[in-house]
Short mmCIF file of N, CA and C in Angstrom, two decimals:
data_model
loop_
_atom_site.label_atom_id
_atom_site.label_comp_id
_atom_site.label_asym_id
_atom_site.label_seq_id
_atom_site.Cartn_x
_atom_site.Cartn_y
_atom_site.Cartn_z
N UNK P 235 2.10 -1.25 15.70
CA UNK P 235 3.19 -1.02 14.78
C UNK P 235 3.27 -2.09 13.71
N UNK P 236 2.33 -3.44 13.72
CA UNK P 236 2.68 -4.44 13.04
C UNK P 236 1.48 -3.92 11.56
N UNK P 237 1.97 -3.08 11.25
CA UNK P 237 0.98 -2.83 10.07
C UNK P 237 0.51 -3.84 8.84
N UNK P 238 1.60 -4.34 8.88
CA UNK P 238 1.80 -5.47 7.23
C UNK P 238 0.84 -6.43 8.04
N UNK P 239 0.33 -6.73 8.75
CA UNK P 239 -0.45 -7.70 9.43
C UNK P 239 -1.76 -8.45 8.66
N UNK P 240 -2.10 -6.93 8.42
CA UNK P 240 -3.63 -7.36 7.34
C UNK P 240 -2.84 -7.89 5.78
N UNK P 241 -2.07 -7.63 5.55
CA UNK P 241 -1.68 -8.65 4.02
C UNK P 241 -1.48 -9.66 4.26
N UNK P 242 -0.69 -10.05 5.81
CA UNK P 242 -0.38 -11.53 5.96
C UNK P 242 -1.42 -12.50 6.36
N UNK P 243 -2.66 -11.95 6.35
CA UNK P 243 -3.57 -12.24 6.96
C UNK P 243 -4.63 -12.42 5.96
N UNK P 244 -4.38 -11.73 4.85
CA UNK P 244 -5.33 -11.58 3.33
C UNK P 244 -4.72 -13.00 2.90
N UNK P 245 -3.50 -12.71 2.71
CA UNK P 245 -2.66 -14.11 2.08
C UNK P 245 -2.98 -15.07 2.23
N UNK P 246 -3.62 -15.24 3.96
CA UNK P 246 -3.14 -16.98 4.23
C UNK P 246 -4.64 -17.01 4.32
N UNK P 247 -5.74 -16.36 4.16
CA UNK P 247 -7.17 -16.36 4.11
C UNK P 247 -7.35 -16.52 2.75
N UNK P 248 -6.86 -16.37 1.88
CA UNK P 248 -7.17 -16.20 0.34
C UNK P 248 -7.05 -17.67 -0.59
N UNK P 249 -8.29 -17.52 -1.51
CA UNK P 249 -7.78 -18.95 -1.92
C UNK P 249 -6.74 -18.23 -3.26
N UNK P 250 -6.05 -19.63 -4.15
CA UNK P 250 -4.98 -19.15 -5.06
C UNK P 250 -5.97 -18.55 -6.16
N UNK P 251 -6.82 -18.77 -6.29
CA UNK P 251 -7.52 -18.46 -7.52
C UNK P 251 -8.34 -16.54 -7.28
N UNK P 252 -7.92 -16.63 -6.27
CA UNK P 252 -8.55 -14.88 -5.68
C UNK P 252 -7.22 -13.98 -5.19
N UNK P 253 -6.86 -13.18 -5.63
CA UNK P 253 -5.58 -12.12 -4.88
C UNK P 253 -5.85 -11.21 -4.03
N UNK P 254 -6.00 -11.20 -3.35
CA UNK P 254 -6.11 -10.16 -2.34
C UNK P 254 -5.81 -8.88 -2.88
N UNK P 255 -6.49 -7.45 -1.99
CA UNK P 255 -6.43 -6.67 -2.69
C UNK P 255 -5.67 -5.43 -1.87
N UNK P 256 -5.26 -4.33 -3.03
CA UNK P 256 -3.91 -3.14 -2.21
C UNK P 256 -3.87 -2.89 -0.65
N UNK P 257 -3.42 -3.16 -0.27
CA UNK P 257 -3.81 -2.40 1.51
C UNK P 257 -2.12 -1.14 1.52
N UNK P 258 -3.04 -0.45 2.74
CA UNK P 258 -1.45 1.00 2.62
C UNK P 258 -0.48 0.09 4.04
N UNK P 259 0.52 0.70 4.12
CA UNK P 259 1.40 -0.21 5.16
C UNK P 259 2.61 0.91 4.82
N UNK P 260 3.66 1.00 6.19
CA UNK P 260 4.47 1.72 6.45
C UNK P 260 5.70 0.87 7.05
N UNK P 261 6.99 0.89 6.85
CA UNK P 261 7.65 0.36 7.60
C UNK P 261 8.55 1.12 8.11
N UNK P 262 8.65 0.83 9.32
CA UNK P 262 9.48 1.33 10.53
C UNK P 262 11.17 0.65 10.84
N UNK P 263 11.71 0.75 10.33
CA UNK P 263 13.25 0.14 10.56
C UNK P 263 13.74 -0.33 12.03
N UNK P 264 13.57 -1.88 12.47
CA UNK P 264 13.91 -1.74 13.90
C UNK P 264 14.98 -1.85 14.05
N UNK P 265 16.48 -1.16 13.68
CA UNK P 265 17.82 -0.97 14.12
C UNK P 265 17.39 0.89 14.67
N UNK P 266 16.52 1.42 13.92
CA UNK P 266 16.44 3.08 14.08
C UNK P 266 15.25 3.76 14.06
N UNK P 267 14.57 3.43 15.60
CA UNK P 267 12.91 3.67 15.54
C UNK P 267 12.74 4.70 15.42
N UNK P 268 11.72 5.01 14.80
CA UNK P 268 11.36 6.51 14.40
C UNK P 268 11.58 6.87 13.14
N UNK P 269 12.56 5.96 12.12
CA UNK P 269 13.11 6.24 11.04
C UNK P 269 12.29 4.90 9.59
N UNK P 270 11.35 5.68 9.20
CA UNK P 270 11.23 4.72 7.91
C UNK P 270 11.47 4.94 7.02
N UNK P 271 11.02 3.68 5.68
CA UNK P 271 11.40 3.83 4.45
C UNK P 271 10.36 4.82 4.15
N UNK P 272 10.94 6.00 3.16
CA UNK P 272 9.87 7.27 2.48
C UNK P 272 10.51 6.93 0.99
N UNK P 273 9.63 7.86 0.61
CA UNK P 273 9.60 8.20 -0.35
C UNK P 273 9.50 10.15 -0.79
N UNK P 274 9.79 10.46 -1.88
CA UNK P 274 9.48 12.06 -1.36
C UNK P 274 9.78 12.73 -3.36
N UNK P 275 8.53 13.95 -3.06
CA UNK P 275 8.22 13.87 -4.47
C UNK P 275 9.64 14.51 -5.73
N UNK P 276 9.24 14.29 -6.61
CA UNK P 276 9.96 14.57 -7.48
C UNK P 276 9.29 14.78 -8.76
N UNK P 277 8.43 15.62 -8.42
CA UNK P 277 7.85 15.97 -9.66
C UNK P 277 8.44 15.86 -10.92
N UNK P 278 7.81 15.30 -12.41
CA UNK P 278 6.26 14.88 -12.64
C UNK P 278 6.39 13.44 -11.49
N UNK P 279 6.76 12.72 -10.36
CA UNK P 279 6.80 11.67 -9.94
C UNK P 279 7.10 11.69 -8.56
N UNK P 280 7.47 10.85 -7.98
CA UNK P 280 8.14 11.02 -6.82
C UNK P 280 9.83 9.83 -6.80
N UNK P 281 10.65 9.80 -5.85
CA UNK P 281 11.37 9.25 -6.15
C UNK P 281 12.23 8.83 -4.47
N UNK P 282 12.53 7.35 -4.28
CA UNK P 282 12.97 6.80 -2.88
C UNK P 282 13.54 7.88 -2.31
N UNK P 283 13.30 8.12 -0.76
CA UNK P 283 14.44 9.15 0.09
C UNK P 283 14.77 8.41 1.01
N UNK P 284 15.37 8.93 1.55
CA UNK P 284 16.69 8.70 2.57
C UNK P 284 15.47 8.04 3.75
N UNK P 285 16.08 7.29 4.56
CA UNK P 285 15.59 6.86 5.92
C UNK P 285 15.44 8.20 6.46
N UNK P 286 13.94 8.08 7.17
CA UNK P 286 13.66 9.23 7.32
C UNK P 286 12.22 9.09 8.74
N UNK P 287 12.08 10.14 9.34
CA UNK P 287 10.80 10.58 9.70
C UNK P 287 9.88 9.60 9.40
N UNK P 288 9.04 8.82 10.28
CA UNK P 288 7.94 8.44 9.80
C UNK P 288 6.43 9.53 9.68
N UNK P 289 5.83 9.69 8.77
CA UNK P 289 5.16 10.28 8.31
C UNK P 289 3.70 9.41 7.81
N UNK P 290 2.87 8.97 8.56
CA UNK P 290 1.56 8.37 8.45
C UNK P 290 0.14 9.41 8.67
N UNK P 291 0.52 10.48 8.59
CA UNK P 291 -1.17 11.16 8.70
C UNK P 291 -0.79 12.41 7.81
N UNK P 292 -2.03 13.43 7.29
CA UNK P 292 -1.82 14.33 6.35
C UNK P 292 -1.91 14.61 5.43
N UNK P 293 -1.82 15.33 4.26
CA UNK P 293 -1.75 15.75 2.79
C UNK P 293 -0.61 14.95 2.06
N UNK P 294 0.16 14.68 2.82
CA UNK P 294 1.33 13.77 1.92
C UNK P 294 2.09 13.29 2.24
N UNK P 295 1.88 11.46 2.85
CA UNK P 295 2.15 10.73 3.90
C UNK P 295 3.38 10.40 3.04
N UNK P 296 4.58 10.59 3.32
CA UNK P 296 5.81 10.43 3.02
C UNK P 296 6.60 8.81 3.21
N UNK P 297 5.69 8.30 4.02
CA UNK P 297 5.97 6.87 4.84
C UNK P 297 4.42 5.87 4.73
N UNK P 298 3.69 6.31 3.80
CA UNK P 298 2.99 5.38 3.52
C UNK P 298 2.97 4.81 1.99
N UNK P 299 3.18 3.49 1.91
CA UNK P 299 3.12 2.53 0.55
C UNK P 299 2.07 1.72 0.42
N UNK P 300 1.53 1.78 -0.69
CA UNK P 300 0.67 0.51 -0.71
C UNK P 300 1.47 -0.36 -1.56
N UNK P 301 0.78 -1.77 -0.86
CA UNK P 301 1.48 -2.91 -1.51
C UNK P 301 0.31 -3.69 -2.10
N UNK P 302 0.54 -3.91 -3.22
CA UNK P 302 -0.13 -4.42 -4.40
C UNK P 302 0.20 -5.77 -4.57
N UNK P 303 -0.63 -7.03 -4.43
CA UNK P 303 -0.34 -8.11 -4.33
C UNK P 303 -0.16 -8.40 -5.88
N UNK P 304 1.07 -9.55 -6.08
CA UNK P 304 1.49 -10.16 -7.68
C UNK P 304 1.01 -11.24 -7.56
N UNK P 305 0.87 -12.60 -6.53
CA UNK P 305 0.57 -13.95 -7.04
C UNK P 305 0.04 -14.34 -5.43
N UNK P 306 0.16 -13.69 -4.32
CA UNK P 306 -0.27 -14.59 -3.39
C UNK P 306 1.13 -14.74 -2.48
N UNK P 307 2.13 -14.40 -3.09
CA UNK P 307 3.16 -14.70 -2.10
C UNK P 307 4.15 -13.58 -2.39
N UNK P 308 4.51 -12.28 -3.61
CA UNK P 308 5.04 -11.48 -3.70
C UNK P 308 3.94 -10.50 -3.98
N UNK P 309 4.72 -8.88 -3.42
CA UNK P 309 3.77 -7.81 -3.63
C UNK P 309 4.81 -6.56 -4.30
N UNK P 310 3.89 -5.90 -4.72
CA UNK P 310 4.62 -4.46 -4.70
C UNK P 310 4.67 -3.08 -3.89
N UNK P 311 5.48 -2.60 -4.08
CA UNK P 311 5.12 -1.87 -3.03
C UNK P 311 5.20 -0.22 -3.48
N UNK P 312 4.35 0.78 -3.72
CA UNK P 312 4.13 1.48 -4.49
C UNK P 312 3.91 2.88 -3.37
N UNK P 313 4.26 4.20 -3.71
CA UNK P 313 3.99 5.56 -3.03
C UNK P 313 2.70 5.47 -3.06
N UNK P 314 2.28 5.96 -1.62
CA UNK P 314 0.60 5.96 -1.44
C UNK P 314 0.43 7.08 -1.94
N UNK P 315 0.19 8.15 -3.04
CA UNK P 315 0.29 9.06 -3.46
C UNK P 315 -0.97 9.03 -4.52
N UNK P 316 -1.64 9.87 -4.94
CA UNK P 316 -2.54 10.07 -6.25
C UNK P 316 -1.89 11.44 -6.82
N UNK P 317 -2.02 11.54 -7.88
CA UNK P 317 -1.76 12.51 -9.09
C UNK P 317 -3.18 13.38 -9.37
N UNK P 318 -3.06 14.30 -9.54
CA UNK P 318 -4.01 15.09 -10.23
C UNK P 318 -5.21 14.74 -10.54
N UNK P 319 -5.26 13.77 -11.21
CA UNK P 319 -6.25 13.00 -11.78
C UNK P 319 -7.05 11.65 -10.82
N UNK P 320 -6.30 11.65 -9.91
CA UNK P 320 -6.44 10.62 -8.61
C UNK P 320 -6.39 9.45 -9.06
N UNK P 321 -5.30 9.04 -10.21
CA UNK P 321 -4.66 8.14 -10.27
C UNK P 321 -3.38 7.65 -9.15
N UNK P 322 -3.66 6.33 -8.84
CA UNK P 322 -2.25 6.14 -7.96
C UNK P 322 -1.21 6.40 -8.63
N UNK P 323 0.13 6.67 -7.83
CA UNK P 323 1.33 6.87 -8.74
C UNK P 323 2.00 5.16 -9.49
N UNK P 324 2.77 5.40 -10.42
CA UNK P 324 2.32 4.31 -11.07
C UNK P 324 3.88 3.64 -10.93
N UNK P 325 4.49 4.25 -9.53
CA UNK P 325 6.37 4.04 -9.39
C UNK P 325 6.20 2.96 -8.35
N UNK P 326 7.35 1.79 -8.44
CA UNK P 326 7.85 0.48 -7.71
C UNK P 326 8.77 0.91 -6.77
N UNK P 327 9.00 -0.08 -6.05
CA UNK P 327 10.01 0.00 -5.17
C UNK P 327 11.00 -0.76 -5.57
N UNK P 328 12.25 -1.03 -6.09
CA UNK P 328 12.79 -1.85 -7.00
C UNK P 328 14.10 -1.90 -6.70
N UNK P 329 14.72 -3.04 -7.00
CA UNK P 329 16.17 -3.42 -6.36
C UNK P 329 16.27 -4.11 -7.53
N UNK P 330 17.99 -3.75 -8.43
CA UNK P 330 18.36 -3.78 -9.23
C UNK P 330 20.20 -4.15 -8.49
N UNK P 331 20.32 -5.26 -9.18
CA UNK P 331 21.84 -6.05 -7.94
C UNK P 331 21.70 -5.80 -6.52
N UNK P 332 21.95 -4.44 -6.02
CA UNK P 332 21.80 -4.41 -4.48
C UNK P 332 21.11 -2.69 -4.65
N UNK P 333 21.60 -1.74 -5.43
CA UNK P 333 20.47 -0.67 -5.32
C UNK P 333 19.02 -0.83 -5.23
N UNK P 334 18.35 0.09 -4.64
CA UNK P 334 17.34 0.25 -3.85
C UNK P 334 16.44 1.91 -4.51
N UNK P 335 15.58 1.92 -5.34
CA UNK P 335 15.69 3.00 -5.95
C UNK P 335 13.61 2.86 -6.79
N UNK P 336 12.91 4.13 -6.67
CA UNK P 336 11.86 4.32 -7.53
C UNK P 336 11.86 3.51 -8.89
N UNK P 337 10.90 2.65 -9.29
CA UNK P 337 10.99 3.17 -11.18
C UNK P 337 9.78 2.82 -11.39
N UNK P 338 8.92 2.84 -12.83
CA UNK P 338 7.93 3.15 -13.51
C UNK P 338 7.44 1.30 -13.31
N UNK P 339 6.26 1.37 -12.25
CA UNK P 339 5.97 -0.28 -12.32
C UNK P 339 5.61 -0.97 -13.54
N UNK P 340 6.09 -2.71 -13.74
CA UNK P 340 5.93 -3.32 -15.03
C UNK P 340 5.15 -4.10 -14.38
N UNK P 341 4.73 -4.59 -15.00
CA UNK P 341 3.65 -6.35 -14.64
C UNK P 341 4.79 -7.50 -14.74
N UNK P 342 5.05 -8.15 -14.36
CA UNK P 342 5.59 -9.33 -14.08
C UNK P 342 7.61 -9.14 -13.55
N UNK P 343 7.66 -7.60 -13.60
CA UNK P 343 9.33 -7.75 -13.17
C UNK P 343 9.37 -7.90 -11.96
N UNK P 344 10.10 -9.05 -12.06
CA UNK P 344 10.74 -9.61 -10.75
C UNK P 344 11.71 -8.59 -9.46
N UNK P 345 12.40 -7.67 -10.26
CA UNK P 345 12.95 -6.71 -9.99
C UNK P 345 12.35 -6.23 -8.87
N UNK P 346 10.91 -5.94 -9.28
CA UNK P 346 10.01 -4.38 -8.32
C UNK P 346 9.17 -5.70 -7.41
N UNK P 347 9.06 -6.99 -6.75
CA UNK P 347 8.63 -7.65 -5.97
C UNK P 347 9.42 -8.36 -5.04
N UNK P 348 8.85 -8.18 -3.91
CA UNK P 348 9.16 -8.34 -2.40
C UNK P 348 8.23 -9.01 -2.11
N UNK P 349 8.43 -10.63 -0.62
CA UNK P 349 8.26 -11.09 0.44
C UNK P 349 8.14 -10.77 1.28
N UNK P 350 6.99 -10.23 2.27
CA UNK P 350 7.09 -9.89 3.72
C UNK P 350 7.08 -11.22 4.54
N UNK P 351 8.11 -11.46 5.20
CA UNK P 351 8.69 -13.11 6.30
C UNK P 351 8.56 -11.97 7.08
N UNK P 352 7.34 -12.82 8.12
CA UNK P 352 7.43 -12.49 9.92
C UNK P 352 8.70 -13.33 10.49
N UNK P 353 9.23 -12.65 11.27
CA UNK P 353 10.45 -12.90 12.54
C UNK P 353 9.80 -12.49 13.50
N UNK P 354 10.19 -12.93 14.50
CA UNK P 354 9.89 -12.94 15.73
C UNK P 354 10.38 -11.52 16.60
N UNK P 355 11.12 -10.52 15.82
CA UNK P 355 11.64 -9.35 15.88
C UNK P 355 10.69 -8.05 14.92
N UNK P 356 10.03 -8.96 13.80
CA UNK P 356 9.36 -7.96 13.20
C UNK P 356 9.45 -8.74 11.66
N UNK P 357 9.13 -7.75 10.43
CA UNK P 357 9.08 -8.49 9.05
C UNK P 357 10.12 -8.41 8.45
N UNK P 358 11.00 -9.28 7.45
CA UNK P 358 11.78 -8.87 6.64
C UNK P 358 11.29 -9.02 5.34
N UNK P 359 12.04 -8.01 4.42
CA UNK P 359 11.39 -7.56 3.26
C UNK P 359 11.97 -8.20 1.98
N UNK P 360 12.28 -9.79 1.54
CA UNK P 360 12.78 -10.46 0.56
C UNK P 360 12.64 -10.28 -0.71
N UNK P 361 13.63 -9.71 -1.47
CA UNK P 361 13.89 -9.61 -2.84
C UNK P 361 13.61 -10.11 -3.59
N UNK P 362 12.57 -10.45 -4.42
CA UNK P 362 12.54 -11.46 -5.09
C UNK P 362 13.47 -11.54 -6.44
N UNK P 363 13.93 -10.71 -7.38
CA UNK P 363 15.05 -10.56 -8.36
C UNK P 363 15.61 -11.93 -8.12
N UNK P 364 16.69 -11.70 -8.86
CA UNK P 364 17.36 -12.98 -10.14
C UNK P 364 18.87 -13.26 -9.93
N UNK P 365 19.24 -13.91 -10.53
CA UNK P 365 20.55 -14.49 -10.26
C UNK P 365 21.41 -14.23 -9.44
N UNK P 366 22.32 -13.21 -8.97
CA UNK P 366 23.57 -13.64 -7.53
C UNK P 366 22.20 -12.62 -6.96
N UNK P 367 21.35 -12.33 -6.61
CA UNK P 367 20.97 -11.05 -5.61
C UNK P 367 19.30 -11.85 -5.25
N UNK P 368 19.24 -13.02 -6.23
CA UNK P 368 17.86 -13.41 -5.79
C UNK P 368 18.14 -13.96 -4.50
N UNK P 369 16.60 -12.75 -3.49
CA UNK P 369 16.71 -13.81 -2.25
C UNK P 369 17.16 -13.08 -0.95
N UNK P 370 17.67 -11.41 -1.73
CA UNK P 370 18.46 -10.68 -1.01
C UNK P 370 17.51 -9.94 -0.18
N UNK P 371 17.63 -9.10 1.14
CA UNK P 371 16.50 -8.63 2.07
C UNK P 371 16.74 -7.54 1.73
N UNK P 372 16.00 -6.48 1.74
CA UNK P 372 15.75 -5.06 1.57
C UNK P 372 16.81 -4.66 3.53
N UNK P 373 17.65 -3.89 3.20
CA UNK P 373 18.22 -3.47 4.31
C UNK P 373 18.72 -1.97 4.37
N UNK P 374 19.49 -1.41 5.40
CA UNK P 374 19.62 0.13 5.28
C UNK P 374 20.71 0.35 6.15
N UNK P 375 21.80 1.22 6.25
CA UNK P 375 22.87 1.64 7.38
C UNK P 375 22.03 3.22 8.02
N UNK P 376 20.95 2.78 7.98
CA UNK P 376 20.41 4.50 8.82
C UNK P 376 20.32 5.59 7.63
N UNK P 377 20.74 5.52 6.68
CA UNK P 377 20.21 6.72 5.87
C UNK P 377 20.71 5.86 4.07
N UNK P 378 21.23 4.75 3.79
CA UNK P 378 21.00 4.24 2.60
C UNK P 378 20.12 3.06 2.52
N UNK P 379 19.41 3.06 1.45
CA UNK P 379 18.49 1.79 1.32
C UNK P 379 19.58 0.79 0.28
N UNK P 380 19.14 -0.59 0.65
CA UNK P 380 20.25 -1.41 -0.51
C UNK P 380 19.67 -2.94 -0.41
N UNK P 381 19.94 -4.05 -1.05
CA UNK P 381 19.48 -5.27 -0.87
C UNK P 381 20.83 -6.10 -0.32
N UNK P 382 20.58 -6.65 0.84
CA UNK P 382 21.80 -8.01 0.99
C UNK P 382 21.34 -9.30 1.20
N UNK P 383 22.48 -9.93 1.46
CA UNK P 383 21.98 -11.54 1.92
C UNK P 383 21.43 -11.44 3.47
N UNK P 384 20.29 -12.83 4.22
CA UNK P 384 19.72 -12.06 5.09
C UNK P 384 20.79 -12.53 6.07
N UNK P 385 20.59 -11.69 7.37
CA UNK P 385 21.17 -12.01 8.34
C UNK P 385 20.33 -11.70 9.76
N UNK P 386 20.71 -11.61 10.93
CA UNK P 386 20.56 -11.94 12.37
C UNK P 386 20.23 -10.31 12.55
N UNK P 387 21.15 -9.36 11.80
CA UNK P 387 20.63 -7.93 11.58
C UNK P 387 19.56 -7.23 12.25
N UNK P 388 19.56 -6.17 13.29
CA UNK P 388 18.17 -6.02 12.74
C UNK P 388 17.97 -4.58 11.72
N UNK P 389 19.11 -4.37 11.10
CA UNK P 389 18.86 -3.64 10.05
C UNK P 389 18.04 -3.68 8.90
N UNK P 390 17.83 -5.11 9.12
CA UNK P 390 16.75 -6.01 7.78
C UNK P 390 15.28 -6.27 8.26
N UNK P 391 15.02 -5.78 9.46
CA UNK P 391 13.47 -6.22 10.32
C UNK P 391 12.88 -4.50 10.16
N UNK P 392 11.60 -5.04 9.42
CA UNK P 392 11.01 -3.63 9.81
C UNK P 392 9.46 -3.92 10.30
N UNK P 393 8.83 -3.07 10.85
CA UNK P 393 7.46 -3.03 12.05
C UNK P 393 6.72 -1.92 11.41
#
């Protein structure tokens, strides 16, 4: 279940001058097993859904993201999805104050990059964004996604 394993493992193998490269990864919410973060389409795109079903095998893995490394210590985390053209889809995972929501990935916004921190319970998913919200963990009440400050939670640990 520890999927994010091989990034943390690219990371601390990698020198700074080399980035490691996309790997797919799924997370599993450990307050509500069985329930991960998806995504789900929305044609021309797709767009965040509800805690949901994990979905890892098939025509259209609903619960798989690849995460796209930014510097060595933040990534993105993007719908494992191709388009028509078998381009990847080109949407972030992005936290804006504490919403939790799809948008069109940029190169350097802070916004659409996340920290995976191992706990001893599993990973938490750190915000990287800006002023009162920098810092905040990607968290969920069972069917909303949102960013808070971290805590003891394990609404904030995902596997």
């Amino acid at each position: 279940m520890a999927v994010a394993v091989p990034a943390l493992a690219l990371t601390l193998a990698t020198s700074a001058t080399a980035a490691p490269t996309a790997n797919t990864v799924h997370w599993e919410n450990a307050r509500f097993p069985g329930k991960c973060l998806n995504w789900e389409e929305a044609p021309p795109n797709v767009r965040l859904a509800p805690l949901g079903g994990c979905s890892t095998s098939g025509p259209v893995d609903v619960s798989q993201w690849r995460e796209v490394p930014v510097d060595g210590k933040y990534w993105t985390f993007r719908p494992a999805r191709t388009n028509n053209s078998g381009n990847w889809t080109n949407m972030c995972l992005t936290s804006y104050n504490t919403a939790v929501y799809l948008e069109t990935c940029q190169d350097g916004n802070w916004w659409q990059q996340w920290e995976e921190i191992w706990t001893s319970s599993g990973w938490k998913l750190k915000h990287r964004g800006a002023d009162w919200v920098a810092g905040f963990y990607l968290d969920t009440d069972g069917s909303r996604m949102y960013t808070e400050p971290g805590n003891n939670g394990m609404n904030q640990v995902w596997r």
